[in-house]
PDB file of N, CA and C in Angstrom:
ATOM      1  N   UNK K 550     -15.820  39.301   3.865  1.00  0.00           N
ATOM      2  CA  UNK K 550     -16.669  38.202   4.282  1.00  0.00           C
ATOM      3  C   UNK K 550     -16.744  37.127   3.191  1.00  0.00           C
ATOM      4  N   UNK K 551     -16.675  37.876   2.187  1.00  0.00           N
ATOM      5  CA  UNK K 551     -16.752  36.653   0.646  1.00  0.00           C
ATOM      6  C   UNK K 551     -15.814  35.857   0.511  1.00  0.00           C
ATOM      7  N   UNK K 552     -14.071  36.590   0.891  1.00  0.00           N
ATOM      8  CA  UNK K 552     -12.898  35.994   0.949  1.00  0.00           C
ATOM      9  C   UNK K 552     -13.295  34.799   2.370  1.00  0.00           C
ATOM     10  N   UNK K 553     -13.731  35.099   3.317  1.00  0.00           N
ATOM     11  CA  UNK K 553     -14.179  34.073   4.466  1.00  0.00           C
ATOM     12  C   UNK K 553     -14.814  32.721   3.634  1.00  0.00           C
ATOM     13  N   UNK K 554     -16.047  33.049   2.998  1.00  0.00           N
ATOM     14  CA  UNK K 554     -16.799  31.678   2.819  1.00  0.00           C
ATOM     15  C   UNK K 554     -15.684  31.022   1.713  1.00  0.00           C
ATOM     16  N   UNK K 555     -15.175  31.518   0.642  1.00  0.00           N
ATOM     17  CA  UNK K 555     -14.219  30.958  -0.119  1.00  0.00           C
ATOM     18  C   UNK K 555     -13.123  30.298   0.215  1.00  0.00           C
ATOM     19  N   UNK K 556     -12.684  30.525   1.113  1.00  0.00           N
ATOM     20  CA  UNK K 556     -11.608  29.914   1.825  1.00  0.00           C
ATOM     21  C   UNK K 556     -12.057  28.833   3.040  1.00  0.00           C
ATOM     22  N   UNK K 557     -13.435  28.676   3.193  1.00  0.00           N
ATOM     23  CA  UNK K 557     -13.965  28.048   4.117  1.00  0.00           C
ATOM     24  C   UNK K 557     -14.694  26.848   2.928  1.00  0.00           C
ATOM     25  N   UNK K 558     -15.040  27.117   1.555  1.00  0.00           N
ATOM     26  CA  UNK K 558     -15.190  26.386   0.660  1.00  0.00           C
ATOM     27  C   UNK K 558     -14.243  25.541   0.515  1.00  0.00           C
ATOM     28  N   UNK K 559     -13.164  26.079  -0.021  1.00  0.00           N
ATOM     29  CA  UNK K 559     -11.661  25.458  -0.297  1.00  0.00           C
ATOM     30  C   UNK K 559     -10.807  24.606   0.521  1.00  0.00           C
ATOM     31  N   UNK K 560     -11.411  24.939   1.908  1.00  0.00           N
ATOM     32  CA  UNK K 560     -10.851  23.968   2.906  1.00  0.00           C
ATOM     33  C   UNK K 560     -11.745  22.702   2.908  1.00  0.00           C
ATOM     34  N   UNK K 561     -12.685  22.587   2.632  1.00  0.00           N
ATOM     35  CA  UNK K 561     -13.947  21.568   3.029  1.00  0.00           C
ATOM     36  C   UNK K 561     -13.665  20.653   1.822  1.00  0.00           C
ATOM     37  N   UNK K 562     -13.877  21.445   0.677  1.00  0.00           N
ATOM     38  CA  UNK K 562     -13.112  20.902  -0.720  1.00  0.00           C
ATOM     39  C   UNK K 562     -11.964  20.017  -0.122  1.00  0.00           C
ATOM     40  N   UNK K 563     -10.877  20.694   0.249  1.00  0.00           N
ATOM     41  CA  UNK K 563      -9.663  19.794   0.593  1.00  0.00           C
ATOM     42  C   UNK K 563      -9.385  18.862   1.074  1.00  0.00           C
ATOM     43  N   UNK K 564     -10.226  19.114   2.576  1.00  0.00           N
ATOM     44  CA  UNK K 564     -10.746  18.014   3.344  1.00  0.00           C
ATOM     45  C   UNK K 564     -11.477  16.707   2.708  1.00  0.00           C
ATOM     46  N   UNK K 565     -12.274  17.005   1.694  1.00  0.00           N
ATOM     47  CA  UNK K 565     -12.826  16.008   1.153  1.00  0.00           C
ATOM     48  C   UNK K 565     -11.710  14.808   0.320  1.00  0.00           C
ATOM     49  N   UNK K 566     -10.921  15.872  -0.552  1.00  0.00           N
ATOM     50  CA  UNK K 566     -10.226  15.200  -1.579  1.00  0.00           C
ATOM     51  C   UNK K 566      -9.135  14.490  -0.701  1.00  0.00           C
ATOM     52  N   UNK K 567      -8.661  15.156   0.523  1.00  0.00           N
ATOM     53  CA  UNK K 567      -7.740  13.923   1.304  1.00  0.00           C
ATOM     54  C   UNK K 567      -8.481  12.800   1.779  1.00  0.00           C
ATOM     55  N   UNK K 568     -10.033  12.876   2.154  1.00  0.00           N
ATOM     56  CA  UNK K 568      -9.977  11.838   2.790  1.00  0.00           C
ATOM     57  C   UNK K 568     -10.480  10.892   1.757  1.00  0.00           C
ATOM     58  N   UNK K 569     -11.330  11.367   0.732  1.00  0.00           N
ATOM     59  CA  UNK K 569     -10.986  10.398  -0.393  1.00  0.00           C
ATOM     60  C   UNK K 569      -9.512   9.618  -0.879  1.00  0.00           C
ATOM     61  N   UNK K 570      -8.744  10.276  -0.938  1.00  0.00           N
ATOM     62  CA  UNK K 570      -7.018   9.494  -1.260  1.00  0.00           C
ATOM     63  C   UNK K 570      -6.859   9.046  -0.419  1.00  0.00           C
ATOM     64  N   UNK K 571      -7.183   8.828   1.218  1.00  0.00           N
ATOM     65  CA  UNK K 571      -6.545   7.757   2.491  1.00  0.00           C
ATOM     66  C   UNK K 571      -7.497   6.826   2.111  1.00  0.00           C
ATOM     67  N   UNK K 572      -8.857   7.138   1.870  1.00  0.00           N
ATOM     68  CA  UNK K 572      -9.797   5.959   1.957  1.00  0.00           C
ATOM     69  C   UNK K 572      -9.097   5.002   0.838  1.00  0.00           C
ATOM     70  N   UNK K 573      -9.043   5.952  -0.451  1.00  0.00           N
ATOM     71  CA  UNK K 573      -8.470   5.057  -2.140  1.00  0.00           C
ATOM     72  C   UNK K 573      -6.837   4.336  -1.519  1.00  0.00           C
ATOM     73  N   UNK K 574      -6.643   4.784  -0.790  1.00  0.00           N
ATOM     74  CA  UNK K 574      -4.634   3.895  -0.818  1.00  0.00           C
ATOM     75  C   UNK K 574      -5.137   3.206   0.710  1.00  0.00           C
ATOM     76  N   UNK K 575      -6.111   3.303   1.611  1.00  0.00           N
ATOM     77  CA  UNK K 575      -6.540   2.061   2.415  1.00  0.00           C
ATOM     78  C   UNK K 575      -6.766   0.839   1.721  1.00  0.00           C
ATOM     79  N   UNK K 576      -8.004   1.134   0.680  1.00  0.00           N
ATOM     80  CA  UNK K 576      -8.737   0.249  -0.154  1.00  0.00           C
ATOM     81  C   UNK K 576      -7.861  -0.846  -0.943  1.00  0.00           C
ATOM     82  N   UNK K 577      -6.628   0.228  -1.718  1.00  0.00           N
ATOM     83  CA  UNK K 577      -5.486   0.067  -2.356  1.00  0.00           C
ATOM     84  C   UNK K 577      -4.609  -1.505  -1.335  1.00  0.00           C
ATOM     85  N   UNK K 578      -4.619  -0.573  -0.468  1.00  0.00           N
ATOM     86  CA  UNK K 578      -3.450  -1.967   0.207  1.00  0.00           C
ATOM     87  C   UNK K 578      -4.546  -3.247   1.161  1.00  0.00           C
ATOM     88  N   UNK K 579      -5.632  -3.004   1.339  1.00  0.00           N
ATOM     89  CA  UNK K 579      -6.146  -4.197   1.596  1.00  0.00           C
ATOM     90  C   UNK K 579      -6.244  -5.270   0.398  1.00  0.00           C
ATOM     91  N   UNK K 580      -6.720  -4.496  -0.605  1.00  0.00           N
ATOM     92  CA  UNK K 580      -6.675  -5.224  -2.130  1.00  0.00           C
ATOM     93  C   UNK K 580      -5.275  -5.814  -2.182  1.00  0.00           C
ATOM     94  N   UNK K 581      -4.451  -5.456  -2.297  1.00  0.00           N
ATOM     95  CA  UNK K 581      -2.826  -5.899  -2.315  1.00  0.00           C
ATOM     96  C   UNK K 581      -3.218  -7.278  -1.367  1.00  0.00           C
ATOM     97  N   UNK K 582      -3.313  -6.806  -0.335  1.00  0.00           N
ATOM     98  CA  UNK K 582      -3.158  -7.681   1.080  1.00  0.00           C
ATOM     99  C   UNK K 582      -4.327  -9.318   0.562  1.00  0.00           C
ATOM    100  N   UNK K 583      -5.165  -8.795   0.461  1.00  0.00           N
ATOM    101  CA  UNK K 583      -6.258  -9.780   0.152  1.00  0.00           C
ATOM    102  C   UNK K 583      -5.894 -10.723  -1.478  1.00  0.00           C
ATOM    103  N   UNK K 584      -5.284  -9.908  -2.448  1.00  0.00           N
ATOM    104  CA  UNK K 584      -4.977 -10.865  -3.594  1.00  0.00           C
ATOM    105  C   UNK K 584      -3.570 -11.269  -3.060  1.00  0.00           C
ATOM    106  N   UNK K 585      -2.445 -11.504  -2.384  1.00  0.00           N
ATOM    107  CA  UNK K 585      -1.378 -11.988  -1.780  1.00  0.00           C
ATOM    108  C   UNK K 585      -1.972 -13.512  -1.325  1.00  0.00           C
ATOM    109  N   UNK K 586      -3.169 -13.150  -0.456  1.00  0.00           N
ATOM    110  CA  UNK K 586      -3.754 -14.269   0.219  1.00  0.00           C
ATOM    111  C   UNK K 586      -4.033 -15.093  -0.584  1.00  0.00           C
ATOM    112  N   UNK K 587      -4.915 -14.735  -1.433  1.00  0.00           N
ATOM    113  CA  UNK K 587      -5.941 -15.129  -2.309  1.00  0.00           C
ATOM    114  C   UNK K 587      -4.835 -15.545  -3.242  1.00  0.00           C
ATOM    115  N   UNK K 588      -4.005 -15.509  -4.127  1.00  0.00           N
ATOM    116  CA  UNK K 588      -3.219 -15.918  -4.786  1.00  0.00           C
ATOM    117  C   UNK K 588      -1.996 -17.106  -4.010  1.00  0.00           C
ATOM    118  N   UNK K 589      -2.216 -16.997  -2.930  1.00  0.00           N
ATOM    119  CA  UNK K 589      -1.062 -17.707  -2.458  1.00  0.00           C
ATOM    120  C   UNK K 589      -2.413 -19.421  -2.078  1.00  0.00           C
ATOM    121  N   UNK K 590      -3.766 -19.390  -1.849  1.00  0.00           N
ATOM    122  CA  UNK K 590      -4.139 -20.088  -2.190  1.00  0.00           C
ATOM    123  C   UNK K 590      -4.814 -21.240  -2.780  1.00  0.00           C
ATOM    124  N   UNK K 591      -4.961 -20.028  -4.355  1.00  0.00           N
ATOM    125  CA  UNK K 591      -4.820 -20.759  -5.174  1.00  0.00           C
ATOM    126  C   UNK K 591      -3.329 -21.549  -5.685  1.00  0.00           C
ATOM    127  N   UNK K 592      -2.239 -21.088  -5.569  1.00  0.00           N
ATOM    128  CA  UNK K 592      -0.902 -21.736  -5.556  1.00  0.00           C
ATOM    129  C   UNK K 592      -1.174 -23.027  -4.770  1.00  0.00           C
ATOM    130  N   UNK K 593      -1.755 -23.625  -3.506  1.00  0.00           N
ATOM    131  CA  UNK K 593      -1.586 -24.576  -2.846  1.00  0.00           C
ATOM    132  C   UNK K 593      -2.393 -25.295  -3.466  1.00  0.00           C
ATOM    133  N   UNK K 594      -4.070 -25.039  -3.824  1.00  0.00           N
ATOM    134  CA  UNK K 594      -4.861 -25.487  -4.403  1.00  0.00           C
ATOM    135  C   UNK K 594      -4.306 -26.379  -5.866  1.00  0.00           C
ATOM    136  N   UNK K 595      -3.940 -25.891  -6.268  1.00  0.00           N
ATOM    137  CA  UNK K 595      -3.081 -25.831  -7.815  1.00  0.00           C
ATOM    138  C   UNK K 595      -1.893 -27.168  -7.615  1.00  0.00           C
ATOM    139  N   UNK K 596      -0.812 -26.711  -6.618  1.00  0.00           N
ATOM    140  CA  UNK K 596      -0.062 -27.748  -6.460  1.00  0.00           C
ATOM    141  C   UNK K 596      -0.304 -29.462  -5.451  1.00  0.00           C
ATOM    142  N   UNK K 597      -1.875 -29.185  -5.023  1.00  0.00           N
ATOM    143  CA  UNK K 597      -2.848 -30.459  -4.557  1.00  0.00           C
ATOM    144  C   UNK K 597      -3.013 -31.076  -5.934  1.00  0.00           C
ATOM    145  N   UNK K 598      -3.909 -30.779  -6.480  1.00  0.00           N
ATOM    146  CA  UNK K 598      -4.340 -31.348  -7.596  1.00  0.00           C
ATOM    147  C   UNK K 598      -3.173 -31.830  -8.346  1.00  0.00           C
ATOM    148  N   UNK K 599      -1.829 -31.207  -8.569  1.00  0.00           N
ATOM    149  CA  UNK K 599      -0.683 -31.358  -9.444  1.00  0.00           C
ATOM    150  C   UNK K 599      -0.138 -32.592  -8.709  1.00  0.00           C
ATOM    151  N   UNK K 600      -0.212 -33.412  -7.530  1.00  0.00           N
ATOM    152  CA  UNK K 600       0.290 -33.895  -6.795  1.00  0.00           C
ATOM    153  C   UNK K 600       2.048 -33.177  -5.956  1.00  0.00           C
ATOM    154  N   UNK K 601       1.802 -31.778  -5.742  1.00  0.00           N
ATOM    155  CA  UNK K 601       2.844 -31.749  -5.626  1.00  0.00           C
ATOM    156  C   UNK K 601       2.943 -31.214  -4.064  1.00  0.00           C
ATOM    157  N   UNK K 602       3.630 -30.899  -3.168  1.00  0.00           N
ATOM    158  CA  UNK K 602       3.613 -31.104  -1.549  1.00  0.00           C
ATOM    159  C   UNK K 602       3.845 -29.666  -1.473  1.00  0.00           C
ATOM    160  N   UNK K 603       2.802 -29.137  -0.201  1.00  0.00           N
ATOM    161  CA  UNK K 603       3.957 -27.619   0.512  1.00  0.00           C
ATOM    162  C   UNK K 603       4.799 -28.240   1.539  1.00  0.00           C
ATOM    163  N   UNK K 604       6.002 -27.033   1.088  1.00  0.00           N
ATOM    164  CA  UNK K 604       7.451 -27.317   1.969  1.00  0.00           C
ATOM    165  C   UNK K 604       6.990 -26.071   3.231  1.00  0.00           C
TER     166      UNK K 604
END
């Protein structure tokens, strides 16, 4: 019965630590996704002021 709750520990444990790592590499690629954006405009911002045109 002891081997039962331990292995019923260890799974819940597991369960946890995966869904922590999908949540961390979700988080991960919206961040990616959102500084792409976010960097692409400040680039336009940047080349306004510079007088310079988007192609």
């Amino acid at each position: 019965m002891k081997i039962f709750q331990k292995s019923q520990k260890a799974q819940g444990m597991t369960e946890y630590v995966l869904l922590v790592f999908l949540i961390a590499i979700l988080a991960y690629i919206g961040v990616e996704q959102f500084g792409k954006n976010v960097r692409g405009k400040f680039i336009s911002a940047g080349n306004k002021v510079y007088g310079h045109t988007d192609k």
